[in-house]
Amino acid sequence: SQQGEEDPQALSIQEGENATMNCSYKTSINNLQWYRQNSGRGLVHLILIRSNEREKHSGRLRVTLDTSKKSSSLLITASRAADTASYFCATPGLSGNNRKLIWGLGTSLAVNP
Amino acid sequence: NAGVTQTPKFQVLKTGQSMTLQCAQDMNHEYMSWYRQDPGMGLRLIHYSVGAGITDQGEVPNGYNVSRSTTEDFPLRLLSAAPSQTSVYFCASKGQGQTGELFFGEGSRLTVL
């Protein structure tokens, strides 16, 4: 069963615009991760946010976590064509650790030049 | 630094045939895992290992076997392939600690006719 659910499923924006995607989850977590997957490639880790953190930045990425709403958002600022990819959130399974991550279905982002 | 290497990248099998997907990592990671990725289903954990000689089942283990004789290698075996096993398979590893990012291979696309 899916723990994380991203929305929107697909997002199309122009270069330079900001892209926001959301992830909701069902159970209590101690961390949440975001990954990027370019077409035909493996996933690449973007950022991990812990349950005691509300916001985290990495370059043009900003991740927020609201444990009361069981949701997280990933903001990509000043998007580029190279940001075109699918983005996934992942949360620990019932074990509470990252041995059995549960993945959302992803948001497909298209950044148009 | 090669990271996580998967072979083969593409494979076509007939129903009932057997094969092994190879995964090797050179980062001395204790944890290794296999996922399958299907449209509309997201990433699903097949098997994982927390060290040499230790393996455990994930969400969808049926039809797959694994073993971990060395820290570096974690092969995935399909004993009798079925069309339902047509998918893209990813191997991923991570270092010690309960959290931490996963490093993914580039994937192996398997088609079972």
XYZ file of C-alpha atoms in Angstrom:
226
model
C 0.000 0.000 0.000
C 1.204 3.489 -0.726
C 2.240 5.590 2.224
C 3.176 8.687 0.326
C 0.911 10.183 -2.279
C 2.157 13.026 -4.378
C 0.084 15.643 -6.058
C -0.258 16.824 -8.638
C 0.408 13.724 -10.721
C 1.719 15.924 -13.517
C 2.861 19.525 -13.681
C 3.892 21.588 -16.689
C 5.516 24.995 -16.233
C 7.719 27.462 -18.086
C 11.392 27.866 -17.400
C 11.989 30.355 -14.620
C 8.723 29.590 -12.833
C 8.507 27.865 -9.478
C 7.231 24.303 -9.156
C 5.514 23.001 -6.059
C 4.616 19.396 -5.458
C 3.085 17.835 -2.413
C 3.301 14.541 -0.595
C 0.843 13.193 1.940
C 1.405 10.182 4.139
C -0.650 8.131 6.530
C 1.358 7.092 9.579
C 3.722 8.878 11.927
C 7.205 9.209 10.525
C 10.638 10.242 11.767
C 11.865 11.414 8.385
C 10.807 11.942 4.798
C 12.914 11.894 1.680
C 12.516 13.349 -1.796
C 14.067 11.799 -4.882
C 14.262 12.774 -8.549
C 14.139 10.384 -11.485
C 15.067 11.467 -14.970
C 13.492 9.503 -17.783
C 15.054 6.075 -18.129
C 17.431 6.582 -15.212
C 17.724 5.590 -11.586
C 16.476 7.703 -8.726
C 18.667 10.351 -7.186
C 18.330 11.537 -3.608
C 17.485 15.208 -3.233
C 16.856 15.900 0.403
C 15.908 14.289 3.714
C 13.883 16.168 6.308
C 13.476 14.886 9.841
C 10.292 15.041 11.851
C 11.694 17.736 14.138
C 12.444 19.994 11.167
C 9.815 22.212 9.561
C 11.795 23.428 6.591
C 14.997 22.553 4.810
C 16.835 24.114 1.874
C 19.273 22.744 -0.648
C 20.205 25.081 -3.474
C 16.990 25.859 -5.384
C 15.056 23.253 -3.415
C 12.931 24.009 -0.410
C 11.204 21.228 1.480
C 8.642 21.702 4.211
C 7.191 19.143 6.565
C 3.953 19.485 8.496
C 3.629 16.485 10.769
C 0.235 17.632 12.065
C -1.153 17.425 8.520
C 1.035 14.476 7.568
C 2.235 16.297 4.487
C 5.380 17.617 2.869
C 5.997 19.922 -0.042
C 8.901 20.285 -2.430
C 9.429 23.672 -4.021
C 11.816 24.112 -6.921
C 12.533 27.763 -7.540
C 13.559 29.330 -10.847
C 13.036 26.054 -12.672
C 15.192 24.961 -15.581
C 14.588 22.565 -18.443
C 17.019 20.193 -16.708
C 14.559 19.935 -13.790
C 12.214 17.970 -16.055
C 11.860 14.666 -14.217
C 9.614 12.690 -11.918
C 9.777 13.485 -8.222
C 9.013 10.978 -5.497
C 8.613 11.150 -1.762
C 9.558 8.215 0.424
C 8.769 7.518 4.050
C 9.816 4.766 6.458
C 7.564 1.761 6.673
C 5.912 0.438 9.770
C 9.328 -0.542 11.108
C 10.066 3.143 11.508
C 13.436 2.934 9.878
C 14.502 3.276 6.275
C 14.984 -0.435 5.586
C 11.527 -0.653 4.055
C 10.756 2.661 2.446
C 7.298 3.294 1.084
C 7.084 5.377 -2.063
C 4.523 7.644 -3.560
C 3.537 7.409 -7.208
C 5.418 10.560 -8.088
C 4.844 13.921 -9.715
C 5.916 14.229 -13.331
C 7.337 17.708 -13.883
C 7.845 19.173 -17.347
C 9.737 22.452 -17.572
C 9.286 24.028 -20.974
C 12.060 26.222 -22.404
C 33.717 5.692 -8.301
C 31.128 3.471 -10.000
C 28.467 3.531 -7.252
C 25.736 0.957 -7.902
C 26.100 -1.086 -11.083
C 23.294 -3.194 -12.504
C 23.506 -5.694 -15.334
C 21.994 -6.337 -17.777
C 20.264 -3.087 -18.728
C 17.773 -4.878 -20.959
C 16.606 -8.479 -21.069
C 13.847 -10.360 -22.842
C 12.791 -13.718 -21.435
C 10.222 -16.316 -22.328
C 7.757 -17.479 -19.724
C 9.336 -20.140 -17.536
C 12.927 -19.146 -18.167
C 15.225 -18.237 -15.328
C 17.714 -15.444 -15.022
C 19.720 -13.396 -12.558
C 19.884 -9.638 -12.369
C 23.246 -8.564 -11.038
C 23.870 -5.687 -8.653
C 27.220 -4.549 -7.323
C 28.206 -1.539 -5.231
C 31.652 -0.230 -4.383
C 30.716 2.044 -1.481
C 31.019 -0.599 1.249
C 27.308 -0.190 2.016
C 25.796 -2.693 4.386
C 22.242 -2.210 3.136
C 21.190 -3.261 -0.362
C 17.756 -3.666 -1.850
C 15.810 -4.512 -4.971
C 12.765 -2.623 -6.200
C 10.499 -3.010 -9.153
C 8.889 -0.010 -10.803
C 5.656 -0.362 -12.714
C 3.426 2.331 -14.247
C 0.761 3.399 -11.791
C 2.259 1.285 -8.997
C 5.344 3.237 -8.060
C 8.392 1.624 -6.525
C 7.808 -1.576 -4.617
C 10.401 -3.313 -2.456
C 11.124 -6.917 -3.425
C 13.913 -7.990 -1.063
C 16.565 -6.278 0.979
C 19.721 -7.134 2.903
C 21.364 -5.451 5.865
C 24.656 -7.279 5.478
C 26.392 -10.335 4.093
C 24.419 -13.467 4.894
C 21.277 -11.548 5.888
C 18.269 -11.053 3.630
C 14.629 -10.242 4.228
C 11.446 -9.899 2.249
C 9.920 -6.691 1.084
C 6.446 -5.942 -0.150
C 6.434 -8.166 -3.263
C 8.914 -11.051 -2.765
C 7.038 -13.872 -4.489
C 8.783 -15.238 -7.568
C 12.147 -13.763 -6.603
C 15.128 -15.091 -4.681
C 18.135 -13.245 -3.345
C 21.361 -14.033 -1.566
C 24.134 -11.893 -0.117
C 27.427 -13.700 0.044
C 29.558 -10.538 -0.074
C 29.090 -6.917 0.953
C 29.461 -5.807 -2.672
C 26.997 -8.055 -4.515
C 23.263 -8.622 -4.230
C 21.882 -10.659 -7.151
C 18.164 -11.062 -7.806
C 17.049 -14.385 -9.246
C 13.895 -15.139 -11.179
C 13.500 -18.917 -11.099
C 10.581 -19.211 -13.506
C 9.753 -15.924 -15.180
C 6.142 -14.867 -15.653
C 4.681 -12.024 -17.755
C 3.677 -10.313 -14.493
C 7.372 -9.866 -13.786
C 7.784 -7.577 -16.774
C 9.053 -4.425 -15.120
C 11.996 -2.140 -14.532
C 14.142 -3.339 -11.653
C 16.296 -1.097 -9.520
C 18.985 -1.991 -7.068
C 19.727 0.503 -4.294
C 22.167 0.673 -1.411
C 22.813 2.881 1.568
C 25.338 3.290 4.299
C 25.016 2.556 7.995
C 22.415 4.167 10.179
C 18.674 4.010 10.123
C 18.246 7.060 7.930
C 20.323 8.124 5.028
C 19.964 8.360 1.312
C 19.605 5.468 -1.060
C 21.940 5.224 -4.023
C 20.265 3.682 -7.057
C 21.560 1.820 -10.050
C 20.435 2.772 -13.537
C 17.854 0.006 -13.732
C 17.307 -3.241 -15.621
C 14.353 -3.405 -17.988
C 12.950 -6.925 -18.127
C 10.311 -8.140 -20.555
C 8.777 -11.582 -20.124
C 6.911 -12.872 -23.169
